[in-house]
Amino acid sequence: MPGVEAMRASVRYSTTVPFGTLAAYGLAALCSAMGCWRAVFAAAGLFLTATALCWLRGMRVLAPPLPAAPARSAARAAARPLPHRLPAVLALICLAALASGMIRDGIQTWTPTYLHDIYGLDNTFAIVLTFTLPLVNLCGVYMGKWANDHIFHSEAVTAAAAFLAACALLAAPALGVRLPLWACLALLGLCAALMLAVNTMLVTLVPLRLQNTGRVSALSGLLNSATYAGSTLSGYGMGLLLERSGWPAALPGLCAGALAASLLCAAAAHGWKRLRG
């Protein structure tokens, strides 16, 4: 797929993430209202199985046939060798992607718990209110793309700005300020949208900028794995932190993580500017 079309398709593909999150929250709220949490896991397992079967069937039609050996050799010969500065820049971007996964899932996974603990909401109602996060997330993809195209002209700088904005938004609750419920939901929604903008920059667009290296799939897989590693660490790390120290430690931790990730992206910006051309 040509570079411009690949960019557009990838940005649109990124919008499927909020829809999946919305469906997950809806399923959790329904099962919570029915008083049957085990049904969440059973329904999710059945849905994933059906999706896997559809994927295997659909890829038979969509996947192009493998080229002949001479064609593969010619494609490898045409691919530009990896720039010598790429490993150092990629290491910084991977660490930032790891942080984005931690912050994104730290917000999305633990928002119902936060609303229950701080505002005393019923668990089911807290999950229903959390529906606002993926709805706001949808604008994060296009917000990040617009800022990158019209203001920053660099995926690393755009991600750094998004991390810094998230840090600023999280500063008030991290300092113990109890905002009105609507303001808290708006703040958390904007932070989640900013993390999706970061994900679009680092995981979706960075590999496509290096399309001429012939290693888009490998780079995309590496950055995706960093994001999901951050998500896994967030699930266990936030739970442990909340159990031991509560929200007065968890929120400053998210704030500090966003600031550190902003600095990582800023450090990668100069090298990335030369790599992306």
C-alpha atoms as a printed R data frame, in Angstrom:
    type eleno elety resid chain resno       x       y      z
1   ATOM     1    CA   MET     A     1   0.000   0.000  0.000
2   ATOM     2    CA   PRO     A     2   1.403   3.449 -0.886
3   ATOM     3    CA   GLY     A     3   2.683   5.548  1.996
4   ATOM     4    CA   VAL     A     4  -0.113   8.164  2.055
5   ATOM     5    CA   GLU     A     5  -2.858   5.534  1.827
6   ATOM     6    CA   ALA     A     6  -1.144   3.453  4.510
7   ATOM     7    CA   MET     A     7  -1.081   6.492  6.824
8   ATOM     8    CA   ARG     A     8  -4.775   7.180  6.325
9   ATOM     9    CA   ALA     A     9  -5.768   3.541  6.750
10  ATOM    10    CA   SER     A    10  -3.661   3.170  9.889
11  ATOM    11    CA   VAL     A    11  -5.124   6.291 11.504
12  ATOM    12    CA   ARG     A    12  -8.651   5.047 10.788
13  ATOM    13    CA   TYR     A    13  -7.714   1.639 12.132
14  ATOM    14    CA   SER     A    14  -6.654   3.286 15.401
15  ATOM    15    CA   THR     A    15 -10.254   4.376 15.987
16  ATOM    16    CA   THR     A    16 -11.287   0.733 16.503
17  ATOM    17    CA   VAL     A    17  -9.530   0.740 19.900
18  ATOM    18    CA   PRO     A    18 -12.070   3.058 21.615
19  ATOM    19    CA   PHE     A    19 -14.959   1.057 20.165
20  ATOM    20    CA   GLY     A    20 -13.511  -2.135 21.619
21  ATOM    21    CA   THR     A    21 -13.036  -0.429 24.991
22  ATOM    22    CA   LEU     A    22 -16.622   0.827 24.885
23  ATOM    23    CA   ALA     A    23 -17.899  -2.699 24.211
24  ATOM    24    CA   ALA     A    24 -15.803  -4.052 27.096
25  ATOM    25    CA   TYR     A    25 -17.196  -1.459 29.526
26  ATOM    26    CA   GLY     A    26 -20.733  -2.204 28.348
27  ATOM    27    CA   LEU     A    27 -20.264  -5.927 28.924
28  ATOM    28    CA   ALA     A    28 -18.749  -5.320 32.366
29  ATOM    29    CA   ALA     A    29 -21.578  -2.975 33.385
30  ATOM    30    CA   LEU     A    30 -24.234  -5.442 32.214
31  ATOM    31    CA   CYS     A    31 -22.673  -8.368 34.060
32  ATOM    32    CA   SER     A    32 -22.177  -6.220 37.172
33  ATOM    33    CA   ALA     A    33 -25.845  -5.232 37.148
34  ATOM    34    CA   MET     A    34 -26.790  -8.917 36.817
35  ATOM    35    CA   GLY     A    35 -24.507  -9.772 39.745
36  ATOM    36    CA   CYS     A    36 -22.476 -12.262 37.720
37  ATOM    37    CA   TRP     A    37 -18.842 -11.249 37.192
38  ATOM    38    CA   ARG     A    38 -17.857 -14.648 35.823
39  ATOM    39    CA   ALA     A    39 -20.049 -14.003 32.808
40  ATOM    40    CA   VAL     A    40 -17.627 -11.225 31.744
41  ATOM    41    CA   PHE     A    41 -14.815 -13.723 31.240
42  ATOM    42    CA   ALA     A    42 -17.034 -16.317 29.585
43  ATOM    43    CA   ALA     A    43 -18.473 -13.771 27.123
44  ATOM    44    CA   ALA     A    44 -15.049 -12.309 26.391
45  ATOM    45    CA   GLY     A    45 -13.636 -15.788 25.716
46  ATOM    46    CA   LEU     A    46 -16.474 -16.654 23.335
47  ATOM    47    CA   PHE     A    47 -16.120 -13.339 21.519
48  ATOM    48    CA   LEU     A    48 -12.347 -13.729 21.128
49  ATOM    49    CA   THR     A    49 -12.786 -17.266 19.790
50  ATOM    50    CA   ALA     A    50 -15.349 -16.092 17.224
51  ATOM    51    CA   THR     A    51 -13.120 -13.161 16.261
52  ATOM    52    CA   ALA     A    52 -10.111 -15.455 15.782
53  ATOM    53    CA   LEU     A    53 -12.108 -17.716 13.474
54  ATOM    54    CA   CYS     A    54 -13.320 -14.710 11.459
55  ATOM    55    CA   TRP     A    55  -9.740 -13.412 11.274
56  ATOM    56    CA   LEU     A    56  -8.376 -16.698  9.964
57  ATOM    57    CA   ARG     A    57 -11.158 -16.893  7.391
58  ATOM    58    CA   GLY     A    58 -10.848 -13.266  6.325
59  ATOM    59    CA   MET     A    59  -7.067 -13.302  5.985
60  ATOM    60    CA   ARG     A    60  -7.301 -16.027  3.356
61  ATOM    61    CA   VAL     A    61  -9.016 -13.489  1.137
62  ATOM    62    CA   LEU     A    62  -7.115 -10.355  2.164
63  ATOM    63    CA   ALA     A    63  -3.565 -11.685  2.467
64  ATOM    64    CA   PRO     A    64  -1.695 -11.449 -0.846
65  ATOM    65    CA   PRO     A    65   0.086 -14.563 -2.113
66  ATOM    66    CA   LEU     A    66   3.750 -14.870 -1.207
67  ATOM    67    CA   PRO     A    67   5.994 -13.557 -3.971
68  ATOM    68    CA   ALA     A    68   8.397 -15.860 -5.708
69  ATOM    69    CA   ALA     A    69  11.946 -16.176 -4.355
70  ATOM    70    CA   PRO     A    70  13.481 -13.826 -6.988
71  ATOM    71    CA   ALA     A    71  10.872 -11.179 -6.194
72  ATOM    72    CA   ARG     A    72  11.576 -11.452 -2.466
73  ATOM    73    CA   SER     A    73  15.290 -11.117 -3.095
74  ATOM    74    CA   ALA     A    74  14.716  -8.040 -5.241
75  ATOM    75    CA   ALA     A    75  12.519  -6.486 -2.545
76  ATOM    76    CA   ARG     A    76  15.195  -7.068  0.095
77  ATOM    77    CA   ALA     A    77  17.826  -5.570 -2.170
78  ATOM    78    CA   ALA     A    78  15.666  -2.486 -2.784
79  ATOM    79    CA   ALA     A    79  15.079  -1.937  0.944
80  ATOM    80    CA   ARG     A    80  17.266   0.732  2.458
81  ATOM    81    CA   PRO     A    81  19.621  -0.498  5.202
82  ATOM    82    CA   LEU     A    82  18.758   0.469  8.750
83  ATOM    83    CA   PRO     A    83  20.283   3.834  9.733
84  ATOM    84    CA   HIS     A    84  22.987   3.545 12.377
85  ATOM    85    CA   ARG     A    85  21.192   5.953 14.727
86  ATOM    86    CA   LEU     A    86  17.904   4.008 14.604
87  ATOM    87    CA   PRO     A    87  18.578   1.648 17.585
88  ATOM    88    CA   ALA     A    88  19.197   4.525 20.010
89  ATOM    89    CA   VAL     A    89  16.143   6.486 18.844
90  ATOM    90    CA   LEU     A    90  14.016   3.346 18.797
91  ATOM    91    CA   ALA     A    91  15.028   2.489 22.362
92  ATOM    92    CA   LEU     A    92  13.768   5.878 23.583
93  ATOM    93    CA   ILE     A    93  10.539   5.521 21.604
94  ATOM    94    CA   CYS     A    94  10.003   1.986 22.959
95  ATOM    95    CA   LEU     A    95  10.347   3.249 26.527
96  ATOM    96    CA   ALA     A    96   7.854   6.035 25.770
97  ATOM    97    CA   ALA     A    97   5.452   3.488 24.242
98  ATOM    98    CA   LEU     A    98   5.834   1.384 27.392
99  ATOM    99    CA   ALA     A    99   4.908   4.425 29.498
100 ATOM   100    CA   SER     A   100   1.919   5.218 27.278
101 ATOM   101    CA   GLY     A   101   0.554   1.714 27.827
102 ATOM   102    CA   MET     A   102   1.004   2.054 31.575
103 ATOM   103    CA   ILE     A   103  -0.704   5.448 31.742
104 ATOM   104    CA   ARG     A   104  -3.506   4.581 29.316
105 ATOM   105    CA   ASP     A   105  -4.466   1.379 31.116
106 ATOM   106    CA   GLY     A   106  -3.812   2.983 34.482
107 ATOM   107    CA   ILE     A   107  -6.556   5.464 33.622
108 ATOM   108    CA   GLN     A   108  -8.999   3.237 31.756
109 ATOM   109    CA   THR     A   109  -8.761   0.172 33.991
110 ATOM   110    CA   TRP     A   110  -8.845   1.938 37.325
111 ATOM   111    CA   THR     A   111 -11.275   4.800 36.637
112 ATOM   112    CA   PRO     A   112 -14.316   2.895 38.005
113 ATOM   113    CA   THR     A   113 -12.344   2.128 41.185
114 ATOM   114    CA   TYR     A   114 -11.293   5.783 41.462
115 ATOM   115    CA   LEU     A   115 -14.884   6.988 41.088
116 ATOM   116    CA   HIS     A   116 -16.024   4.471 43.686
117 ATOM   117    CA   ASP     A   117 -13.283   5.325 46.190
118 ATOM   118    CA   ILE     A   118 -13.213   9.118 45.822
119 ATOM   119    CA   TYR     A   119 -16.840   9.933 44.960
120 ATOM   120    CA   GLY     A   120 -18.586   6.989 46.646
121 ATOM   121    CA   LEU     A   121 -20.371   5.849 43.487
122 ATOM   122    CA   ASP     A   122 -21.945   2.437 43.096
123 ATOM   123    CA   ASN     A   123 -19.702   0.059 41.113
124 ATOM   124    CA   THR     A   124 -22.184  -0.393 38.275
125 ATOM   125    CA   PHE     A   125 -22.835   3.359 37.983
126 ATOM   126    CA   ALA     A   126 -19.084   4.032 38.055
127 ATOM   127    CA   ILE     A   127 -18.573   1.633 35.130
128 ATOM   128    CA   VAL     A   128 -21.432   3.266 33.200
129 ATOM   129    CA   LEU     A   129 -19.899   6.725 33.707
130 ATOM   130    CA   THR     A   130 -16.585   5.358 32.444
131 ATOM   131    CA   PHE     A   131 -18.317   4.931 29.057
132 ATOM   132    CA   THR     A   132 -17.363   8.562 28.455
133 ATOM   133    CA   LEU     A   133 -13.657   7.696 28.202
134 ATOM   134    CA   PRO     A   134 -13.694   5.706 24.932
135 ATOM   135    CA   LEU     A   135 -16.143   8.204 23.420
136 ATOM   136    CA   VAL     A   136 -13.681  11.036 24.078
137 ATOM   137    CA   ASN     A   137 -10.831   8.767 22.965
138 ATOM   138    CA   LEU     A   138 -12.117   8.870 19.411
139 ATOM   139    CA   CYS     A   139 -11.067  12.500 19.068
140 ATOM   140    CA   GLY     A   140  -7.582  11.642 20.373
141 ATOM   141    CA   VAL     A   141  -6.599   9.872 17.142
142 ATOM   142    CA   TYR     A   142  -7.526  12.789 14.895
143 ATOM   143    CA   MET     A   143  -6.369  15.391 17.408
144 ATOM   144    CA   GLY     A   144  -2.893  13.855 17.396
145 ATOM   145    CA   LYS     A   145  -2.818  13.504 13.613
146 ATOM   146    CA   TRP     A   146  -3.897  17.124 13.121
147 ATOM   147    CA   ALA     A   147  -1.318  18.434 15.599
148 ATOM   148    CA   ASN     A   148   1.401  16.378 13.939
149 ATOM   149    CA   ASP     A   149   0.507  17.547 10.417
150 ATOM   150    CA   HIS     A   150  -0.071  21.228 11.160
151 ATOM   151    CA   ILE     A   151   1.973  22.155 14.233
152 ATOM   152    CA   PHE     A   152   4.810  19.822 15.239
153 ATOM   153    CA   HIS     A   153   5.664  17.918 12.020
154 ATOM   154    CA   SER     A   154   7.325  15.200 14.090
155 ATOM   155    CA   GLU     A   155   5.766  12.151 15.732
156 ATOM   156    CA   ALA     A   156   8.235  12.319 18.617
157 ATOM   157    CA   VAL     A   157   7.538  16.001 19.348
158 ATOM   158    CA   THR     A   158   3.770  15.448 19.075
159 ATOM   159    CA   ALA     A   159   3.994  12.549 21.537
160 ATOM   160    CA   ALA     A   160   6.133  14.648 23.898
161 ATOM   161    CA   ALA     A   161   3.535  17.438 23.848
162 ATOM   162    CA   ALA     A   162   0.702  14.959 24.493
163 ATOM   163    CA   PHE     A   163   2.541  13.413 27.450
164 ATOM   164    CA   LEU     A   164   3.250  16.876 28.872
165 ATOM   165    CA   ALA     A   165  -0.413  17.878 28.507
166 ATOM   166    CA   ALA     A   166  -1.482  14.676 30.288
167 ATOM   167    CA   CYS     A   167   0.961  15.433 33.099
168 ATOM   168    CA   ALA     A   168  -0.517  18.923 33.479
169 ATOM   169    CA   LEU     A   169  -4.076  17.562 33.547
170 ATOM   170    CA   LEU     A   170  -3.222  14.939 36.166
171 ATOM   171    CA   ALA     A   171  -1.440  17.466 38.378
172 ATOM   172    CA   ALA     A   172  -4.591  18.696 40.159
173 ATOM   173    CA   PRO     A   173  -5.888  15.295 41.350
174 ATOM   174    CA   ALA     A   174  -2.312  14.200 42.037
175 ATOM   175    CA   LEU     A   175  -2.000  17.128 44.460
176 ATOM   176    CA   GLY     A   176  -5.195  16.054 46.210
177 ATOM   177    CA   VAL     A   177  -7.629  18.537 44.617
178 ATOM   178    CA   ARG     A   178 -11.138  17.027 44.655
179 ATOM   179    CA   LEU     A   179 -12.744  18.183 41.414
180 ATOM   180    CA   PRO     A   180 -16.475  18.067 40.654
181 ATOM   181    CA   LEU     A   181 -17.496  14.739 39.165
182 ATOM   182    CA   TRP     A   182 -18.099  16.156 35.672
183 ATOM   183    CA   ALA     A   183 -14.702  17.875 35.698
184 ATOM   184    CA   CYS     A   184 -13.000  14.677 36.850
185 ATOM   185    CA   LEU     A   185 -14.608  12.689 34.014
186 ATOM   186    CA   ALA     A   186 -13.620  15.349 31.476
187 ATOM   187    CA   LEU     A   187 -10.048  15.366 32.774
188 ATOM   188    CA   LEU     A   188  -9.709  11.582 32.684
189 ATOM   189    CA   GLY     A   189 -11.311  11.453 29.234
190 ATOM   190    CA   LEU     A   190  -8.858  14.015 27.870
191 ATOM   191    CA   CYS     A   191  -5.917  12.137 29.395
192 ATOM   192    CA   ALA     A   192  -7.085   8.886 27.814
193 ATOM   193    CA   ALA     A   193  -7.514  10.690 24.460
194 ATOM   194    CA   LEU     A   194  -3.988  12.080 24.720
195 ATOM   195    CA   MET     A   195  -2.619   8.578 25.341
196 ATOM   196    CA   LEU     A   196  -4.416   7.318 22.242
197 ATOM   197    CA   ALA     A   197  -2.866  10.210 20.305
198 ATOM   198    CA   VAL     A   198   0.534   9.079 21.599
199 ATOM   199    CA   ASN     A   199  -0.233   5.511 20.564
200 ATOM   200    CA   THR     A   200  -1.140   6.714 17.070
201 ATOM   201    CA   MET     A   201   2.137   8.626 16.796
202 ATOM   202    CA   LEU     A   202   4.528   6.039 18.232
203 ATOM   203    CA   VAL     A   203   2.968   2.693 17.360
204 ATOM   204    CA   THR     A   204   1.094   3.477 14.144
205 ATOM   205    CA   LEU     A   205   2.966   6.250 12.332
206 ATOM   206    CA   VAL     A   206   6.598   5.708 13.394
207 ATOM   207    CA   PRO     A   207   6.891   2.310 11.617
208 ATOM   208    CA   LEU     A   208   5.188   3.708  8.502
209 ATOM   209    CA   ARG     A   209   7.738   6.536  8.324
210 ATOM   210    CA   LEU     A   210  10.396   3.832  8.002
211 ATOM   211    CA   GLN     A   211   8.566   1.995  5.245
212 ATOM   212    CA   ASN     A   212  11.568   2.168  2.925
213 ATOM   213    CA   THR     A   213  13.592  -0.021  5.302
214 ATOM   214    CA   GLY     A   214  11.328  -2.975  4.517
215 ATOM   215    CA   ARG     A   215  10.851  -3.720  8.216
216 ATOM   216    CA   VAL     A   216   7.524  -2.071  8.995
217 ATOM   217    CA   SER     A   217   6.016  -5.260 10.441
218 ATOM   218    CA   ALA     A   218   8.971  -5.901 12.743
219 ATOM   219    CA   LEU     A   219   9.039  -2.302 13.986
220 ATOM   220    CA   SER     A   220   5.281  -2.233 14.483
221 ATOM   221    CA   GLY     A   221   5.397  -5.505 16.410
222 ATOM   222    CA   LEU     A   222   8.222  -4.223 18.620
223 ATOM   223    CA   LEU     A   223   6.406  -0.994 19.511
224 ATOM   224    CA   ASN     A   224   3.086  -2.792 20.028
225 ATOM   225    CA   SER     A   225   4.753  -5.271 22.370
226 ATOM   226    CA   ALA     A   226   6.221  -2.369 24.368
227 ATOM   227    CA   THR     A   227   2.763  -0.822 24.712
228 ATOM   228    CA   TYR     A   228   1.172  -4.072 25.876
229 ATOM   229    CA   ALA     A   229   4.034  -4.701 28.267
230 ATOM   230    CA   GLY     A   230   3.221  -1.319 29.772
231 ATOM   231    CA   SER     A   231  -0.448  -2.296 29.993
232 ATOM   232    CA   THR     A   232   0.468  -5.477 31.859
233 ATOM   233    CA   LEU     A   233   2.747  -3.619 34.248
234 ATOM   234    CA   SER     A   234  -0.001  -1.073 34.838
235 ATOM   235    CA   GLY     A   235  -2.537  -3.716 35.807
236 ATOM   236    CA   TYR     A   236  -0.322  -5.278 38.460
237 ATOM   237    CA   GLY     A   237   1.660  -2.174 39.418
238 ATOM   238    CA   MET     A   238  -1.351   0.078 39.964
239 ATOM   239    CA   GLY     A   239  -3.101  -2.630 41.944
240 ATOM   240    CA   LEU     A   240  -0.091  -3.116 44.187
241 ATOM   241    CA   LEU     A   241   0.410   0.626 44.617
242 ATOM   242    CA   LEU     A   242  -3.250   1.189 45.479
243 ATOM   243    CA   GLU     A   243  -3.226  -1.668 47.951
244 ATOM   244    CA   ARG     A   244  -0.167  -0.367 49.773
245 ATOM   245    CA   SER     A   245  -0.389   3.424 49.479
246 ATOM   246    CA   GLY     A   246  -3.739   4.327 47.912
247 ATOM   247    CA   TRP     A   247  -4.557   7.082 45.429
248 ATOM   248    CA   PRO     A   248  -2.253   9.706 47.016
249 ATOM   249    CA   ALA     A   249   0.657   7.646 45.643
250 ATOM   250    CA   ALA     A   250  -0.950   6.247 42.454
251 ATOM   251    CA   LEU     A   251  -1.932   9.571 40.882
252 ATOM   252    CA   PRO     A   252   1.480  11.245 41.371
253 ATOM   253    CA   GLY     A   253   2.969   8.059 39.904
254 ATOM   254    CA   LEU     A   254   0.920   8.477 36.720
255 ATOM   255    CA   CYS     A   255   1.852  12.163 36.614
256 ATOM   256    CA   ALA     A   256   5.563  11.395 36.995
257 ATOM   257    CA   GLY     A   257   5.341   8.677 34.344
258 ATOM   258    CA   ALA     A   258   3.818  11.109 31.852
259 ATOM   259    CA   LEU     A   259   6.545  13.667 32.553
260 ATOM   260    CA   ALA     A   260   9.311  11.066 32.171
261 ATOM   261    CA   ALA     A   261   7.809   9.836 28.892
262 ATOM   262    CA   SER     A   262   7.632  13.417 27.605
263 ATOM   263    CA   LEU     A   263  11.349  13.806 28.290
264 ATOM   264    CA   LEU     A   264  12.077  10.502 26.512
265 ATOM   265    CA   CYS     A   265  10.219  11.676 23.402
266 ATOM   266    CA   ALA     A   266  11.958  15.045 23.544
267 ATOM   267    CA   ALA     A   267  15.321  13.249 23.731
268 ATOM   268    CA   ALA     A   268  14.391  11.175 20.671
269 ATOM   269    CA   ALA     A   269  13.073  14.157 18.683
270 ATOM   270    CA   HIS     A   270  16.373  15.290 17.106
271 ATOM   271    CA   GLY     A   271  17.375  11.841 15.932
272 ATOM   272    CA   TRP     A   272  13.846  11.073 14.759
273 ATOM   273    CA   LYS     A   273  13.711  14.275 12.702
274 ATOM   274    CA   ARG     A   274  16.712  13.070 10.702
275 ATOM   275    CA   LEU     A   275  15.304   9.559 10.344
276 ATOM   276    CA   ARG     A   276  11.855  10.548  9.108
277 ATOM   277    CA   GLY     A   277  13.295  12.949  6.527
